[in-house]
mmCIF file of C-alpha atoms and ligand atoms in Angstrom:
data_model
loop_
_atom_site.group_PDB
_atom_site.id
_atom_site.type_symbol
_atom_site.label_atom_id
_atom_site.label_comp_id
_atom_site.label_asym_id
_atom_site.label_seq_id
_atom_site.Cartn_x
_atom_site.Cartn_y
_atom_site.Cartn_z
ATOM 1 C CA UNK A 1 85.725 32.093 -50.722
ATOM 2 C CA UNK A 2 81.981 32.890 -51.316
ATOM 3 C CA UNK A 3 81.613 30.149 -53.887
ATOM 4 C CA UNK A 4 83.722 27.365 -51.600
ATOM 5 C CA UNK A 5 81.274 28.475 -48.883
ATOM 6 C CA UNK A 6 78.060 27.984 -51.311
ATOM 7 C CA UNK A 7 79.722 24.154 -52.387
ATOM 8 C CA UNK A 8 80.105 23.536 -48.568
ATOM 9 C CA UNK A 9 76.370 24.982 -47.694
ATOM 10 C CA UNK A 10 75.151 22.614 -50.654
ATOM 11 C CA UNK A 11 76.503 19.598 -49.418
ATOM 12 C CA UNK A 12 75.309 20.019 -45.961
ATOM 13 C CA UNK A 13 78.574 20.279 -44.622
ATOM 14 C CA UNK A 14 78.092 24.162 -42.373
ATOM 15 C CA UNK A 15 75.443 26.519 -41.462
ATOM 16 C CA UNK A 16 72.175 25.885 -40.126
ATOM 17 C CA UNK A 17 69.694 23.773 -41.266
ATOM 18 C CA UNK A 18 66.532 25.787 -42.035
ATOM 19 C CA UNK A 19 63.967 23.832 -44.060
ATOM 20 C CA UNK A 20 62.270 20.284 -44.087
ATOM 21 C CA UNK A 21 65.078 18.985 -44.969
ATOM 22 C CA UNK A 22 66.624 16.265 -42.363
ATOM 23 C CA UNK A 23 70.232 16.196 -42.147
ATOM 24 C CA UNK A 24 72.606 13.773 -43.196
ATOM 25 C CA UNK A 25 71.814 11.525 -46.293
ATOM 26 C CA UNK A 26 68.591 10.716 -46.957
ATOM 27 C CA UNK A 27 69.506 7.194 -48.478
ATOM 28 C CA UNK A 28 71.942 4.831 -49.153
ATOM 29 C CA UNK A 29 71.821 2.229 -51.278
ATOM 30 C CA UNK A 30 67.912 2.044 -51.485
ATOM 31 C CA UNK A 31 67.875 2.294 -47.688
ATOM 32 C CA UNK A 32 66.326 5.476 -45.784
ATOM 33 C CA UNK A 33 68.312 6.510 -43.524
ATOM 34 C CA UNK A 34 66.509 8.894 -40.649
ATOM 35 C CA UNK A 35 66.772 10.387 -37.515
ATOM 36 C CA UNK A 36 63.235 10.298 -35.002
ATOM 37 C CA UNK A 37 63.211 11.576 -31.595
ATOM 38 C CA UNK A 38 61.635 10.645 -28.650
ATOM 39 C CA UNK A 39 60.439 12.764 -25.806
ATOM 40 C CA UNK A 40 59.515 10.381 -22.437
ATOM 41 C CA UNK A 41 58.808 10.158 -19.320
ATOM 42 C CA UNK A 42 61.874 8.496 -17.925
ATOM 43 C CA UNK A 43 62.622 10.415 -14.433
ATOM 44 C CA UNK A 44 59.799 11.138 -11.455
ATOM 45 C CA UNK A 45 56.659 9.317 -10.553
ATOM 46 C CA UNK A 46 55.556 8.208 -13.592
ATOM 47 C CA UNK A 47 58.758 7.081 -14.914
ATOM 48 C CA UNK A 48 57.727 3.539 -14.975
ATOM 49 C CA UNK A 49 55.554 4.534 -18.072
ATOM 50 C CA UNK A 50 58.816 6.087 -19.918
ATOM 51 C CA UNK A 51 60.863 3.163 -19.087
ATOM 52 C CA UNK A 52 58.372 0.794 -20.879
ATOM 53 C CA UNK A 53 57.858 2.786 -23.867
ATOM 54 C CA UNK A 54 61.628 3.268 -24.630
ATOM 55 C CA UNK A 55 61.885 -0.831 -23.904
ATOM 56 C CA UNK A 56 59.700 -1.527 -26.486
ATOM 57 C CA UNK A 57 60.793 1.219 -29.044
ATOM 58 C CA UNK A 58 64.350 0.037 -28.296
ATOM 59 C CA UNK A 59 63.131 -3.602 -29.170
ATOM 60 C CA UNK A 60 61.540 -2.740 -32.507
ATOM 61 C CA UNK A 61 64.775 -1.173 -33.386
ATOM 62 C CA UNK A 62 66.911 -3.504 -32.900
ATOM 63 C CA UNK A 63 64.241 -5.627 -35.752
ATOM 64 C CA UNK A 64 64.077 -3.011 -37.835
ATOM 65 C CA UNK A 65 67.111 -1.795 -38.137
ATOM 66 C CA UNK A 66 68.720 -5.617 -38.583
ATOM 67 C CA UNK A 67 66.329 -5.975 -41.816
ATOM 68 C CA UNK A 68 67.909 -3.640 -43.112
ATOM 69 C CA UNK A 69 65.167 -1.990 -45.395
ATOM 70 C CA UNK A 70 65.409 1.383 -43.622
ATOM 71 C CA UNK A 71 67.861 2.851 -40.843
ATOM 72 C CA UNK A 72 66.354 4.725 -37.781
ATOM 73 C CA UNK A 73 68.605 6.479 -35.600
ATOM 74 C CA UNK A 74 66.562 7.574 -32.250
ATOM 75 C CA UNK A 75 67.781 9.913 -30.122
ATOM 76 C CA UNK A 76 65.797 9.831 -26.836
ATOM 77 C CA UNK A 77 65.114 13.099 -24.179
ATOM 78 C CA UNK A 78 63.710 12.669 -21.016
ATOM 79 C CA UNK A 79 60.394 15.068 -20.411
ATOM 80 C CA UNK A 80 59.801 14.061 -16.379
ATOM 81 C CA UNK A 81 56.085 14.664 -17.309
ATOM 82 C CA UNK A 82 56.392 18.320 -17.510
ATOM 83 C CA UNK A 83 55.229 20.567 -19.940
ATOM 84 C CA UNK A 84 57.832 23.240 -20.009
ATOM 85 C CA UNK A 85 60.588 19.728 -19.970
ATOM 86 C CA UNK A 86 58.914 18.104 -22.647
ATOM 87 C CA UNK A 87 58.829 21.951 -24.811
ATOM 88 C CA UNK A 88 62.333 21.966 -24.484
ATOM 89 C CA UNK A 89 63.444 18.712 -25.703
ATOM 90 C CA UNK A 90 60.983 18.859 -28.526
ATOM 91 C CA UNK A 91 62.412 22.077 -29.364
ATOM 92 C CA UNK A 92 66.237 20.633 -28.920
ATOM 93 C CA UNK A 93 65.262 17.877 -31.340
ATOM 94 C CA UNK A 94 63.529 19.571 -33.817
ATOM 95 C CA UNK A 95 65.907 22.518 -34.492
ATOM 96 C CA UNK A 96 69.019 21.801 -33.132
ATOM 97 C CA UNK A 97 69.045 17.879 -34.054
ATOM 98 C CA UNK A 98 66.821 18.494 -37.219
ATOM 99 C CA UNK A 99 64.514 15.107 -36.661
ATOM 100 C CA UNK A 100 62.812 13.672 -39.206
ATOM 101 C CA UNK A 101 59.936 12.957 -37.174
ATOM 102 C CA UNK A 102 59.184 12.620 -33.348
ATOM 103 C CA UNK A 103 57.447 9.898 -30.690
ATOM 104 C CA UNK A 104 56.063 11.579 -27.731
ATOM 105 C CA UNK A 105 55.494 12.649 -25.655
ATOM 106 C CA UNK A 106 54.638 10.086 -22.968
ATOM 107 C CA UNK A 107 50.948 12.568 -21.536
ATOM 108 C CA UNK A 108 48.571 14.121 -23.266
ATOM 109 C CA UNK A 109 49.296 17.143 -20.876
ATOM 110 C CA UNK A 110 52.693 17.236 -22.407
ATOM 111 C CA UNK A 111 51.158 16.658 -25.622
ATOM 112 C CA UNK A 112 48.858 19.618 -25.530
ATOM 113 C CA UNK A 113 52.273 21.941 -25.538
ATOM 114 C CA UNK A 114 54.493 19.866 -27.699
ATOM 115 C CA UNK A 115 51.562 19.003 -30.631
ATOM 116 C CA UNK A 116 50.804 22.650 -31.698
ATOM 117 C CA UNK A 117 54.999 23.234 -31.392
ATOM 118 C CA UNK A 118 55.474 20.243 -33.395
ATOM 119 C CA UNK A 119 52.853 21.050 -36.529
ATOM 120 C CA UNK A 120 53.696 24.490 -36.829
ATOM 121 C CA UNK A 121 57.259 23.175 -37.461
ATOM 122 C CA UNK A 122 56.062 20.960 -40.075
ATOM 123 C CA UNK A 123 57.350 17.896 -37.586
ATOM 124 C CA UNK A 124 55.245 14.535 -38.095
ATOM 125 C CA UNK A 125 54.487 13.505 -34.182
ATOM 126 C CA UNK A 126 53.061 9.945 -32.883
ATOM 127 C CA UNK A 127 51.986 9.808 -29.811
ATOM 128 C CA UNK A 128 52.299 6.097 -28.125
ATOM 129 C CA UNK A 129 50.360 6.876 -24.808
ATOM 130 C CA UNK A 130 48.565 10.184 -25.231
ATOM 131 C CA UNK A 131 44.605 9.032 -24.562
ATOM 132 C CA UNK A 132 42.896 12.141 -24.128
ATOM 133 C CA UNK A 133 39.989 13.811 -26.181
ATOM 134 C CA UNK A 134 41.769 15.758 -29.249
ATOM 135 C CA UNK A 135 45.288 15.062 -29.289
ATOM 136 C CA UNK A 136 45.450 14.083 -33.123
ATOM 137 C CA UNK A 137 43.100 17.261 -33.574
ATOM 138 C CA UNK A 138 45.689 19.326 -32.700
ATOM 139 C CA UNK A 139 46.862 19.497 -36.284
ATOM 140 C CA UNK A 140 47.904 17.452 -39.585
ATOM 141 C CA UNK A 141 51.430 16.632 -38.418
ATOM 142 C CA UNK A 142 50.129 14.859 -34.746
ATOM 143 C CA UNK A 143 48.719 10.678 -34.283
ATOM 144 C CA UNK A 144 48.657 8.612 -32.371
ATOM 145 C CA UNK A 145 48.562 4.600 -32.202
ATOM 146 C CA UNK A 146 46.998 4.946 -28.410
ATOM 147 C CA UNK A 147 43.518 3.546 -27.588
ATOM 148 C CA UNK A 148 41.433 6.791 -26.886
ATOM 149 C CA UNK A 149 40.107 7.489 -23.661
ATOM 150 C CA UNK A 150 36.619 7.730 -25.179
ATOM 151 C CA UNK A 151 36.761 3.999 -26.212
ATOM 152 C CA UNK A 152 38.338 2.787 -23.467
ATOM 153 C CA UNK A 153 36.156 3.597 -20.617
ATOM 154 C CA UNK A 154 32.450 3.349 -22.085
ATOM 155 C CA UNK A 155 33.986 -0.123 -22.553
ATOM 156 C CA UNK A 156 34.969 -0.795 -18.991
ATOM 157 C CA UNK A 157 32.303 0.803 -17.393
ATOM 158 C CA UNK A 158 29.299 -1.434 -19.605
ATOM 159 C CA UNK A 159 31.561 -4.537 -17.875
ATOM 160 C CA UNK A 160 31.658 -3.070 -14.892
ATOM 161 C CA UNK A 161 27.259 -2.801 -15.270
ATOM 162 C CA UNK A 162 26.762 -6.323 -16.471
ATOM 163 C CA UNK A 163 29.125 -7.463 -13.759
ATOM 164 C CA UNK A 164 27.796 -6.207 -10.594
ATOM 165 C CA UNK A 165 24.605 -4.346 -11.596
ATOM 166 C CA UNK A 166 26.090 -1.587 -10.840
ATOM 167 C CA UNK A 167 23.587 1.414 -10.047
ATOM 168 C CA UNK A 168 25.158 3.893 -8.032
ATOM 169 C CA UNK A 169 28.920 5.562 -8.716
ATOM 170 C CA UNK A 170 31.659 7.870 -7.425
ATOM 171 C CA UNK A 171 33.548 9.671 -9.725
ATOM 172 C CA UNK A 172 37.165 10.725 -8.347
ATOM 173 C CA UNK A 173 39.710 12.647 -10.612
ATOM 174 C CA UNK A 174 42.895 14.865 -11.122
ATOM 175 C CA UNK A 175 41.947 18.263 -11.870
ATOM 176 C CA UNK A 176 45.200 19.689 -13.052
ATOM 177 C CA UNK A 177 46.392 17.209 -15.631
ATOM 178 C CA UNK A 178 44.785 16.918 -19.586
ATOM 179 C CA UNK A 179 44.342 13.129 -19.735
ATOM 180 C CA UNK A 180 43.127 12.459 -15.926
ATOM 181 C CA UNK A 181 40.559 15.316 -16.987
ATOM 182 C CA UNK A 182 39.427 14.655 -20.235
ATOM 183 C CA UNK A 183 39.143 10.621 -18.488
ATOM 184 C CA UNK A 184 36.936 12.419 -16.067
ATOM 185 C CA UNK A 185 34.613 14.158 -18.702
ATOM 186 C CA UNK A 186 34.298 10.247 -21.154
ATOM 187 C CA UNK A 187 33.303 9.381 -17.291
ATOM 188 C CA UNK A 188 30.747 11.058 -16.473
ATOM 189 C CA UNK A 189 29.184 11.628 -19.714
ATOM 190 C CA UNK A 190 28.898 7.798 -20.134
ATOM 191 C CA UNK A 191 27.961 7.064 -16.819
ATOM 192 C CA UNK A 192 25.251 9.544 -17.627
ATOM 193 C CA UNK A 193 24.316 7.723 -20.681
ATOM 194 C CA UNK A 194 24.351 4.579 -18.815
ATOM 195 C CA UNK A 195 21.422 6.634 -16.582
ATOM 196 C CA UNK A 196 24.153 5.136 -13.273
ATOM 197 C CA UNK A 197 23.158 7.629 -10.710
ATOM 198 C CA UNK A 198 26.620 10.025 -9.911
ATOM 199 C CA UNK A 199 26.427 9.985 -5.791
ATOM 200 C CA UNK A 200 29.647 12.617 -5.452
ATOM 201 C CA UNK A 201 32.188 13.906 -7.786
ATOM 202 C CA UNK A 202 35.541 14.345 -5.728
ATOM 203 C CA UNK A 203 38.990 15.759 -7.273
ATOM 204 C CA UNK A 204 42.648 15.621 -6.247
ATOM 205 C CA UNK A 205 45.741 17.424 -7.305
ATOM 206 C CA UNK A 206 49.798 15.359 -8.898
ATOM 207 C CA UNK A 207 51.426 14.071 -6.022
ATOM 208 C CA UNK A 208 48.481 14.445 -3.437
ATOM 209 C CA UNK A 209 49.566 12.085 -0.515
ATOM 210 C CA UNK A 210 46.447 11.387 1.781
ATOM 211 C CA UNK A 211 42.784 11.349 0.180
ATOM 212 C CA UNK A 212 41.028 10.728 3.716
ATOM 213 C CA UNK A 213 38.657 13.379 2.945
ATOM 214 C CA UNK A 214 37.180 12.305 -0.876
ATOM 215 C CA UNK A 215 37.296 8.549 0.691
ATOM 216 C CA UNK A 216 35.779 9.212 3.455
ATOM 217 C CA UNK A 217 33.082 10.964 1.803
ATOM 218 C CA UNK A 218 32.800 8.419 -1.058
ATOM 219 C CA UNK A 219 32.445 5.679 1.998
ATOM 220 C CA UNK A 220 29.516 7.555 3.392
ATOM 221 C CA UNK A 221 27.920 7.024 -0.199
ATOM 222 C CA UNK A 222 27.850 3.896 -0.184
ATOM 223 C CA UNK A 223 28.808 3.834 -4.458
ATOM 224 C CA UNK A 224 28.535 0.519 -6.281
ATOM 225 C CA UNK A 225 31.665 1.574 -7.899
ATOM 226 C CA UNK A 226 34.124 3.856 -8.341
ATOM 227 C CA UNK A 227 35.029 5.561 -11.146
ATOM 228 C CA UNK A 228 38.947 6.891 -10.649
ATOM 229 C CA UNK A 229 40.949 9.060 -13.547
ATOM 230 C CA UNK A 230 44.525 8.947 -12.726
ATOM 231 C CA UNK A 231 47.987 8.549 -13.153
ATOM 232 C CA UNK A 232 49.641 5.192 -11.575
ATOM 233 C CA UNK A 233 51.150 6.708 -8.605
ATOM 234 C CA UNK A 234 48.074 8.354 -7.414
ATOM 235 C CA UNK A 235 46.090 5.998 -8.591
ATOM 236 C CA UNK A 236 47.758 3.132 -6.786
ATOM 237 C CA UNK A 237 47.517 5.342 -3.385
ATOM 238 C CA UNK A 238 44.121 6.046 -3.561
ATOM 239 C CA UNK A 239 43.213 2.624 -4.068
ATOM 240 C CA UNK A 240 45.384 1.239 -0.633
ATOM 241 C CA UNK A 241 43.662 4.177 1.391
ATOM 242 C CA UNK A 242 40.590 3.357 -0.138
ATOM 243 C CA UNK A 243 40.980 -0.901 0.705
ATOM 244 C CA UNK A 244 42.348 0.539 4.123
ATOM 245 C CA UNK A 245 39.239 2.439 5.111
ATOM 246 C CA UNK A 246 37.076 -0.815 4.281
ATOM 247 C CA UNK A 247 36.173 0.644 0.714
ATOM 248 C CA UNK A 248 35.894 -2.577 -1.307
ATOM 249 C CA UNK A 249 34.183 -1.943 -4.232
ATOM 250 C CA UNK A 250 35.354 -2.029 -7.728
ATOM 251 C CA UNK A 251 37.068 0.507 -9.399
ATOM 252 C CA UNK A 252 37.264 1.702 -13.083
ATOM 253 C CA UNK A 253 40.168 3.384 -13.930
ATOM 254 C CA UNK A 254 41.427 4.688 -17.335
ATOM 255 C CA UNK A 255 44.403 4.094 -19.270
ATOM 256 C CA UNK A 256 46.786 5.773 -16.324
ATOM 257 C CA UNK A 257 45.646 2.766 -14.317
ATOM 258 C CA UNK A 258 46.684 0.331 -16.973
ATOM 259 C CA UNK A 259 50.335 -0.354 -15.547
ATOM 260 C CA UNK A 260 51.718 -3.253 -13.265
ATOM 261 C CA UNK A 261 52.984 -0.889 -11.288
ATOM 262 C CA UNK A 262 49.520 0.006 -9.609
ATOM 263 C CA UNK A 263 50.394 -3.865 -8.967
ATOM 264 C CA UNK A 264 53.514 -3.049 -7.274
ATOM 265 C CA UNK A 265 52.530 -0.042 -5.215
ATOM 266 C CA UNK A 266 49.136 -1.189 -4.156
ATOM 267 C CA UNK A 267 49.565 -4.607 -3.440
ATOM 268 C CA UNK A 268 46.354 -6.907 -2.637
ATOM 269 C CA UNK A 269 44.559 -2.945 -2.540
ATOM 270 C CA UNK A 270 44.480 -2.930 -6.623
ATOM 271 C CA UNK A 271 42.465 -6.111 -6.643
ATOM 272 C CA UNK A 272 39.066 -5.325 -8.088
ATOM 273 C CA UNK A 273 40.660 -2.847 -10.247
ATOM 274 C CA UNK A 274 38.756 -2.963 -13.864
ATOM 275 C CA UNK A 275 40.307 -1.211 -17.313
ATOM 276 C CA UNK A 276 40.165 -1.297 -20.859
ATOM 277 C CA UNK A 277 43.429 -2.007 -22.806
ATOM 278 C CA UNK A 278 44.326 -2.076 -26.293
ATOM 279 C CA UNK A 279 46.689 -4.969 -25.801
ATOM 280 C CA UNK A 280 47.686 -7.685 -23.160
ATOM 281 C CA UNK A 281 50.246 -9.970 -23.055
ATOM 282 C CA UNK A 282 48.579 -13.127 -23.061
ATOM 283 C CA UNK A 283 46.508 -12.975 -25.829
ATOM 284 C CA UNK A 284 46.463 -15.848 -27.964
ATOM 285 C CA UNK A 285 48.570 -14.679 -31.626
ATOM 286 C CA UNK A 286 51.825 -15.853 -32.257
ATOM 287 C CA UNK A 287 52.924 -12.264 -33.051
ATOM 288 C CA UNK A 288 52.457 -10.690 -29.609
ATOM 289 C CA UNK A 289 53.867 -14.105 -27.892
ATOM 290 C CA UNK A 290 56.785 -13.445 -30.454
ATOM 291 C CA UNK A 291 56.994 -9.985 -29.492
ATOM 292 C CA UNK A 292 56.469 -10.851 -24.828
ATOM 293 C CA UNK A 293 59.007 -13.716 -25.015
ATOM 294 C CA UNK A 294 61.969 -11.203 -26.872
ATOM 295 C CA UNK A 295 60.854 -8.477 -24.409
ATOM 296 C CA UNK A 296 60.981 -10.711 -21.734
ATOM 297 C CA UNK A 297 64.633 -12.146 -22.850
ATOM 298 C CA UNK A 298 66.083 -8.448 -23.192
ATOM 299 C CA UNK A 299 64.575 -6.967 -19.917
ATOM 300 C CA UNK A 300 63.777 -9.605 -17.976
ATOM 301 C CA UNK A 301 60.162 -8.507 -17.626
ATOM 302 C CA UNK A 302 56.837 -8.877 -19.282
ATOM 303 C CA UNK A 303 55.821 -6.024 -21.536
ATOM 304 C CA UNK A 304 52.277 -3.362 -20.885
ATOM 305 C CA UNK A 305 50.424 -2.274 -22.801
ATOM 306 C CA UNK A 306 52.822 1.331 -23.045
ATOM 307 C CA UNK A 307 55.883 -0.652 -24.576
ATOM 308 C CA UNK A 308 53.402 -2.796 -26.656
ATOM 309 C CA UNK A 309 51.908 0.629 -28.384
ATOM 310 C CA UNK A 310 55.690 2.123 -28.749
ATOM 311 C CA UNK A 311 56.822 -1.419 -30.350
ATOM 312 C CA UNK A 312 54.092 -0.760 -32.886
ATOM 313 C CA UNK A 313 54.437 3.044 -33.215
ATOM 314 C CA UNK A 314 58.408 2.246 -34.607
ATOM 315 C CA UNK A 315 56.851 -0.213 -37.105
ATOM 316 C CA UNK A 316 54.536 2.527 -38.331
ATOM 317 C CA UNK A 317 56.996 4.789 -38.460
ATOM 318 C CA UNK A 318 59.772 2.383 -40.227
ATOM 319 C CA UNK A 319 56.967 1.532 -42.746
ATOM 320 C CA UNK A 320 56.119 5.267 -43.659
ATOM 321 C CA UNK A 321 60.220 5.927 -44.220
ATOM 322 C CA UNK A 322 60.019 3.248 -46.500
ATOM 323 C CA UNK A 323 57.137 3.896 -48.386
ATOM 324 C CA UNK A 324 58.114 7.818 -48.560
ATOM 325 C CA UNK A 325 61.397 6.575 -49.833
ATOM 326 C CA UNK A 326 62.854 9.758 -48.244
ATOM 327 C CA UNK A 327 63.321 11.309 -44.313
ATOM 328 C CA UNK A 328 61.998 14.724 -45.834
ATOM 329 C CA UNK A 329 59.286 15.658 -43.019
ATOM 330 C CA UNK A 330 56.061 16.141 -45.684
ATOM 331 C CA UNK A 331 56.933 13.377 -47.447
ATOM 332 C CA UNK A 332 57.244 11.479 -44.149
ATOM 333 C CA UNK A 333 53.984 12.722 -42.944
ATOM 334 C CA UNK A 334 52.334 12.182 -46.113
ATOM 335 C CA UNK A 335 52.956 8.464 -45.926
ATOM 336 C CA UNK A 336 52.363 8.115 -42.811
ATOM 337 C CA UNK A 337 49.208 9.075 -43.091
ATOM 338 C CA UNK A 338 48.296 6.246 -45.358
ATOM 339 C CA UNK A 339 50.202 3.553 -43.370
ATOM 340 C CA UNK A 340 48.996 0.128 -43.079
ATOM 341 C CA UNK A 341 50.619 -2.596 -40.928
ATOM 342 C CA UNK A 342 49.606 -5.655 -38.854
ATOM 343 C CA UNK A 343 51.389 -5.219 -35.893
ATOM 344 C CA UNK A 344 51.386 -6.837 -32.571
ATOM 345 C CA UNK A 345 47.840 -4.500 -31.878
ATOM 346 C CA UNK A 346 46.587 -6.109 -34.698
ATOM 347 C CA UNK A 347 45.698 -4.388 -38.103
ATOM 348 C CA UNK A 348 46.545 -0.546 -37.624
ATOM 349 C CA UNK A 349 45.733 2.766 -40.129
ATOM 350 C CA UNK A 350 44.985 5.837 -39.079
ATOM 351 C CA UNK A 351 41.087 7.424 -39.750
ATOM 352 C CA UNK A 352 41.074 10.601 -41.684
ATOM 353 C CA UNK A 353 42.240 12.988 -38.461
ATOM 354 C CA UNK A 354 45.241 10.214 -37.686
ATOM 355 C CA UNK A 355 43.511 9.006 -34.645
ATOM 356 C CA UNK A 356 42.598 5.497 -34.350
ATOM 357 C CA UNK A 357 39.870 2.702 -34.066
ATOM 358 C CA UNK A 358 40.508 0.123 -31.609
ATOM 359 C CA UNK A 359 38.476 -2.401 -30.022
ATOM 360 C CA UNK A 360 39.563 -2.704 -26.447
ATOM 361 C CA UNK A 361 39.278 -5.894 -23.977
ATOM 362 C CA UNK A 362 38.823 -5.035 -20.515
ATOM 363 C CA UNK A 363 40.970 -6.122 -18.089
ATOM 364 C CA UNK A 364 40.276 -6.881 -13.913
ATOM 365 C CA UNK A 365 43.244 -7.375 -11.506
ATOM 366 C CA UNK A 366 42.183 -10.674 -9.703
ATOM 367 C CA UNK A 367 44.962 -12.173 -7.087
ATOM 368 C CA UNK A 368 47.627 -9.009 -7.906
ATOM 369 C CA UNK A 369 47.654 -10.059 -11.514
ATOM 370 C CA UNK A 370 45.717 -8.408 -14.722
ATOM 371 C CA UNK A 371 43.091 -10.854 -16.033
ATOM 372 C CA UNK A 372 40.731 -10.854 -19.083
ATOM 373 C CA UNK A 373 37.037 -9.870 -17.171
ATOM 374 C CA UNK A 374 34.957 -12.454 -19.270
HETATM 375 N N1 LIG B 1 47.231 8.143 -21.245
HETATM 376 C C1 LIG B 1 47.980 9.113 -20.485
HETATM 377 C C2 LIG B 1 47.837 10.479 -21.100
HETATM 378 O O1 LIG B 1 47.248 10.610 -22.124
HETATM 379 C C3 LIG B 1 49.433 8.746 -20.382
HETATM 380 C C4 LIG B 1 49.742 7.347 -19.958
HETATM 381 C C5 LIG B 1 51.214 7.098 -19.917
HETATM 382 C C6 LIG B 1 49.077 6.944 -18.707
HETATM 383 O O2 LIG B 1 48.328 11.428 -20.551
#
C-alpha cells in the first residue's frame, strides 16, 4: 500500500502540492504547458478597469495559445478592489490551484497586500496597472509592465506649464488608497520642482459623493490648474461638480484618470482633462492598429490603455514560459526577468528591480474624446 501510495504521490496523481512545482505536466511535445492567474477588478466602481484588462489578456490568449509554442491556461478571480478580496484569491490561486505565476492585481493598494504574499511564496507576479511608488520593490518575484506614476505625471504637468503658463495649482487627492496617494506625493514634489506655487491641498475619501467643500475652496483660489489623484469614478464626479460650480480650468490627473469612462460619467465636464499614458490607440504602428482593430472586432469597443498593458503583460509572460522551457516558478521568474519583446508598447525589458522605463505621451480630452496634447 505504502509503495502504491509513493508511485501515485510521484506522478502527481494525490496529496498536496507543496513545492515550486506547478501541477500538471510541465510540457508536451516541446510545448510549456502552464497555469497563470489573474486577480482583477471585475465587480464595483472601478470594474470598468477589470473588464479591460481581462479583454485584452483574453485577446493575447487566444494568439498565443493558437501559435502553439506554449499553452497558458488562466484562471481569472475577481478582487472588487479590496485588499482582504484580492488576499484571498491570490491565496486560492497560489495554494489551492498551484499557479505558475500570477497577473494582478488590478491597484497598487491591492498590490501592497498581495506582492509581499506573493514573493514569500516564491510566486512570479506582474502587475498590468499598479502605478504607484515601489510596487516592483516589494520583492524579486513582483513587476510590472505599467507606466509609473513618477513618469507619468512630471510629464503631464511640464505640458500642462508650457500650455497655459501655468503658475498657480490645487492639489486634490484620495487619502485612503496607495496609488491615489503615492500620485499625490510625484504631485506635489514635482510641482515643487517646477517652483508652481501650491494655493491649497484638499483630500477626499472611495466613494465620496459631493466635494462642494474642497471645490468650493479651490474656486476661491483661483488655481491655474488642478492637480487631481484619483480613481475614475471619483475622479469623473469631481470633475462635473467642479465644471458645475464654473471651475474651468484644466486638470491633471494620473493614471486612474486615464479611462474612457471618466468620458462616460463626466460628459462635456472631463473636457480639459490632461494625462500621461503609456499607450493610445491611435498611434501610428501597424502593431497596435493590428492589435485596436481585433479588440475592436471581439468586443465591439476600442481598447485603453489597461487592456493594452495586460495584452502585453501575456506576451511577456508567454515569452518567459518559453524561454524557461519549464512552468517551475524560479525558473519562470528567472526568465522573466531577462525578457525582451516588442510588443504593442513598443520595446519592453524590465530594469534591474523589474520595474520599467517608459516614455509617456500626454493625452488632453478635447470634444469628449482623448487627444494627443501637441
Ligand atoms: N494605477 C492604479 C493603481 O496603481 C490602478 C489603475 C487601474 C487606475 O492603483
Amino acid at each position: 500500500a505504502l509503495a502504491s501510495m509513493l508511485a501515485l504521490a510521484a506522478c502527481g496523481g494525490g496529496g498536496e502540492q507543496t513545492s515550486g512545482e506547478a501541477d500538471g505536466q510541465a510540457t508536451d511535445g516541446g510545448v510549456v504547458k502552464a497555469d497563470i492567474g489573474v486577480v482583477s477588478y471585475l465587480s464595483g466602481s472601478g470594474a470598468a478597469y477589470g473588464e479591460a484588462i481581462t479583454s485584452g489578456l483574453e485577446l493575447a490568449l487566444e494568439e498565443i495559445n493558437a501559435k502553439g509554442e506554449v499553452e497558458i491556461n488562466l484562471i481569472i478571480e475577481d478582487s472588487a478592489g479590496k485588499q482582504d478580496q484580492a488576499l484571498t484569491a491570490a491565496q486560492k490561486l497560489m495554494n489551492s490551484e498551484n499557479v505558475t505565476a500570477l497577473i494582478g492585481p488590478t491597484l497598487s493598494t491591492e498590490m501592497n497586500v498581495v506582492g509581499p504574499e506573493a514573493d514569500l511564496n516564491g510566486v512570479p507576479t506582474i502587475g498590468t496597472s499598479t502605478t504607484a511608488e515601489g510596487i516592483p520593490q516589494i520583492g524579486e518575484y513582483i513587476f510590472r509592465n505599467s507606466l509609473p506614476e513618477a513618469l507619468a505625471i512630471p510629464a503631464s504637468i511640464d505640458k500642462a506649464i508650457e500650455k497655459y503658463d501655468a503658475k498657480k495649482v490645487a492639489i486634490l487627492y484620495g487619502n485612503d488608497d496607495v496609488f491615489t496617494k503615492s500620485g499625490f506625493d510625484t504631485m506635489k514634489a514635482a510641482a515643487e520642482e517646477k517652483g508652481l506655487e501650491i494655493l491649497t491641498i484638499e483630500t477626499f475619501q472611495k466613494g465620496q459623493s459631493d466635494y462642494n467643500a474642497q471645490l468650493t475652496k479651490i474656486k476661491g483660489l483661483n488655481p491655474d490648474l488642478i492637480l487631481a489623484s484619483a480613481l475614475y469614478n471619483e475622479g469623473a464626479v469631481i470633475m462635473d461638480q467642479a465644471r458645475k460650480m464654473g471651475i474651468d480650468v484644466p486638470f491633471v490627473g494620473g493614471n486612474g484618470f486615464n479611462s474612457p469612462e471618466v468620458i462616460e460619467i463626466a460628459g462635456d465636464a472631463a473636457d480639459g482633462l490632461i494625462v500621461a499614458t503609456p499607450w493610445y490607440a491611435e498611434k501610428d504602428d501597424p502593431k497596435v492598429q493590428e492589435f485596436v482593430s481585433k479588440f475592436e472586432e471581439k468586443y465591439g469597443k476600442k481598447p485603453d490603455q489597461f487592456a493594452a498593458q495586460a495584452y502585453d503583460a501575456l506576451y511577456i509572460y508567454a515569452e518567459a514560459l518559453k524561454n524557461a522551457g519549464s512552468n517551475d516558478r524560479d525558473a519562470f521568474r528567472d526568465a522573466l526577468a531577462e525578457v525582451k519583446i516588442t510588443g504593442i508598447l513598443g520595446d519592453f525589458a524590465f530594469d534591474a528591480e523589474g520595474d520599467v522605463i517608459m516614455t509617456p505621451t500626454v493625452l488632453v480630452i478635447e470634444d469628449g474624446a482623448f487627444k494627443v496634447f501637441e
